[in-house]
mmCIF file of C-alpha atoms in Angstrom:
data_model
loop_
_atom_site.group_PDB
_atom_site.id
_atom_site.type_symbol
_atom_site.label_atom_id
_atom_site.label_comp_id
_atom_site.label_asym_id
_atom_site.label_seq_id
_atom_site.Cartn_x
_atom_site.Cartn_y
_atom_site.Cartn_z
ATOM 1 C CA LYS M 7 8.092 -12.213 -67.428
ATOM 2 C CA TYR M 8 8.183 -8.401 -67.348
ATOM 3 C CA THR M 9 6.004 -7.926 -64.275
ATOM 4 C CA LYS M 10 8.874 -8.239 -61.793
ATOM 5 C CA PHE M 11 11.605 -5.636 -62.059
ATOM 6 C CA SER M 12 13.958 -3.518 -59.993
ATOM 7 C CA ILE M 13 14.236 0.263 -59.982
ATOM 8 C CA PHE M 14 17.566 1.853 -59.052
ATOM 9 C CA TYR M 15 18.246 5.536 -58.397
ATOM 10 C CA TYR M 16 21.866 6.637 -58.271
ATOM 11 C CA TRP M 17 24.089 9.590 -59.002
ATOM 12 C CA ILE M 18 27.469 10.019 -60.611
ATOM 13 C CA ASN M 19 29.657 12.757 -59.166
ATOM 14 C CA SER M 20 32.229 14.900 -60.973
ATOM 15 C CA LEU M 21 34.886 12.200 -60.447
ATOM 16 C CA GLY M 22 32.726 9.602 -62.203
ATOM 17 C CA GLN M 23 31.972 7.701 -58.995
ATOM 18 C CA ASN M 24 28.604 5.923 -58.857
ATOM 19 C CA THR M 25 26.634 6.246 -55.579
ATOM 20 C CA SER M 26 23.340 4.449 -54.912
ATOM 21 C CA VAL M 27 20.496 6.651 -53.657
ATOM 22 C CA TYR M 28 17.521 4.293 -53.513
ATOM 23 C CA SER M 29 16.310 1.003 -54.973
ATOM 24 C CA ARG M 30 13.174 -1.082 -54.833
ATOM 25 C CA LEU M 31 11.688 -4.246 -56.286
ATOM 26 C CA GLU M 32 8.354 -3.995 -58.114
ATOM 27 C CA ASN M 33 5.813 -6.689 -58.910
ATOM 28 C CA VAL M 34 3.073 -5.321 -61.183
ATOM 29 C CA VAL M 35 -0.246 -7.139 -61.435
ATOM 30 C CA ILE M 36 -1.594 -7.229 -64.985
ATOM 31 C CA PRO M 37 -5.374 -6.765 -65.144
ATOM 32 C CA SER M 38 -7.389 -9.296 -67.087
ATOM 33 C CA GLY M 39 -7.595 -8.376 -70.767
ATOM 34 C CA LYS M 40 -4.403 -6.277 -70.688
ATOM 35 C CA GLU M 41 -2.006 -9.144 -71.322
ATOM 36 C CA ASN M 42 0.441 -8.815 -74.242
ATOM 37 C CA THR M 43 0.010 -5.048 -74.495
ATOM 38 C CA THR M 44 2.519 -2.294 -73.918
ATOM 39 C CA ALA M 45 2.043 -0.334 -70.710
ATOM 40 C CA THR M 46 3.800 2.687 -69.275
ATOM 41 C CA ILE M 47 3.964 3.277 -65.531
ATOM 42 C CA SER M 48 5.492 6.397 -64.004
ATOM 43 C CA TYR M 49 7.481 6.231 -60.794
ATOM 44 C CA ASP M 50 8.534 9.397 -59.007
ATOM 45 C CA HIS M 51 11.351 9.659 -56.538
ATOM 46 C CA ARG M 52 12.135 12.824 -54.613
ATOM 47 C CA ILE M 53 15.515 13.510 -53.163
ATOM 48 C CA MET M 54 14.783 15.478 -50.021
ATOM 49 C CA ALA M 55 17.626 17.365 -48.365
ATOM 50 C CA LEU M 56 20.954 16.881 -50.095
ATOM 51 C CA GLU M 57 23.668 15.918 -47.665
ATOM 52 C CA ASN M 58 26.141 18.644 -48.617
ATOM 53 C CA ILE M 59 27.574 20.582 -51.540
ATOM 54 C CA PHE M 60 29.377 17.436 -52.642
ATOM 55 C CA SER M 61 25.996 15.977 -53.690
ATOM 56 C CA THR M 62 26.377 17.811 -56.999
ATOM 57 C CA GLY M 63 26.207 15.461 -59.950
ATOM 58 C CA THR M 64 23.931 13.768 -62.451
ATOM 59 C CA TYR M 65 21.149 11.626 -60.984
ATOM 60 C CA TYR M 66 19.877 8.614 -62.930
ATOM 61 C CA CYS M 67 17.054 6.097 -62.801
ATOM 62 C CA GLU M 68 17.605 2.574 -64.111
ATOM 63 C CA VAL M 69 15.148 -0.301 -64.464
ATOM 64 C CA LYS M 70 16.291 -3.922 -64.699
ATOM 65 C CA TRP M 71 14.274 -7.019 -65.456
ATOM 66 C CA ASN M 72 15.493 -10.454 -66.473
ATOM 67 C CA ASN M 73 18.405 -9.817 -68.845
ATOM 68 C CA MET M 74 17.313 -6.311 -69.947
ATOM 69 C CA GLN M 75 17.908 -2.875 -68.518
ATOM 70 C CA LYS M 76 16.819 0.670 -69.394
ATOM 71 C CA MET M 77 18.454 3.826 -68.101
ATOM 72 C CA GLY M 78 17.065 7.372 -68.005
ATOM 73 C CA LYS M 79 18.834 10.392 -69.477
ATOM 74 C CA GLY M 80 19.709 11.765 -66.060
ATOM 75 C CA VAL M 81 19.101 15.066 -64.287
ATOM 76 C CA PHE M 82 21.984 17.327 -63.296
ATOM 77 C CA VAL M 83 21.713 18.754 -59.767
ATOM 78 C CA LEU M 84 23.934 21.589 -58.558
ATOM 79 C CA ALA M 85 24.080 21.715 -54.749
ATOM 80 C CA ARG M 86 25.258 24.906 -53.077
ATOM 81 C CA GLY M 87 26.167 25.508 -49.462
ATOM 82 C CA THR M 88 24.313 28.819 -49.108
ATOM 83 C CA GLY M 89 21.484 28.279 -51.542
ATOM 84 C CA TYR M 90 20.713 30.361 -54.563
ATOM 85 C CA VAL M 91 21.230 34.083 -54.111
ATOM 86 C CA GLU M 92 20.067 36.233 -56.977
ATOM 87 C CA THR M 93 22.453 39.085 -57.603
ATOM 88 C CA SER M 94 20.632 42.378 -57.908
ATOM 89 C CA TYR M 95 22.298 45.677 -58.673
ATOM 90 C CA GLY M 96 19.059 47.707 -58.589
ATOM 91 C CA TRP M 97 19.863 49.771 -55.488
ATOM 92 C CA GLU M 98 23.470 50.385 -56.496
ATOM 93 C CA ILE M 99 22.430 51.680 -59.925
ATOM 94 C CA LEU M 100 19.719 53.909 -58.417
ATOM 95 C CA VAL M 101 22.093 55.465 -55.847
ATOM 96 C CA THR M 102 24.824 56.003 -58.450
ATOM 97 C CA LEU M 103 22.415 57.610 -60.920
ATOM 98 C CA THR M 104 20.944 59.869 -58.210
ATOM 99 C CA ALA M 105 24.407 60.962 -57.060
ATOM 100 C CA LEU M 106 25.497 61.637 -60.640
ATOM 101 C CA LEU M 107 22.396 63.728 -61.393
ATOM 102 C CA ALA M 108 22.794 65.640 -58.126
ATOM 103 C CA ALA M 109 26.446 66.426 -58.938
ATOM 104 C CA LEU M 110 25.533 67.588 -62.459
ATOM 105 C CA SER M 111 22.691 69.724 -61.093
ATOM 106 C CA ILE M 112 24.952 71.394 -58.518
ATOM 107 C CA THR M 113 27.647 71.975 -61.148
ATOM 108 C CA ALA M 114 25.154 73.458 -63.635
ATOM 109 C CA THR M 115 23.661 75.717 -60.965
ATOM 110 C CA ALA M 116 27.130 76.882 -59.884
ATOM 111 C CA LEU M 117 28.097 77.631 -63.503
ATOM 112 C CA LEU M 118 24.900 79.609 -64.126
ATOM 113 C CA LEU M 119 25.398 81.657 -60.952
ATOM 114 C CA TRP M 120 29.098 82.226 -61.763
ATOM 115 C CA LYS M 121 28.309 83.330 -65.325
ATOM 116 C CA ARG M 122 25.543 85.636 -64.086
ATOM 117 C CA LYS M 123 27.993 87.609 -61.927
#
């Protein structure tokens, strides 16, 4: 009775609205000698290109058979319009430090020459 089941993939947006992504019906054949044993089968589903930045939300997988259902914990997906841009201040720090050291060097040299006279 557990060999026929449905798999549903859906997401819930920030407003709590449920949107279906994909669903399919499965019929698993039980090999001889494996009856009345617990089995685990993995099913992967990839969400290719997200439609837009409004696709942000928590994505869930749910399996239903007969009068039972099991739901996954969900995966939160943050969609951005421009993609992920890592902020790096490496060049700014290097230029600032170089300019500061150059200014201190010029000031120290000027003070030494002024004191020498």
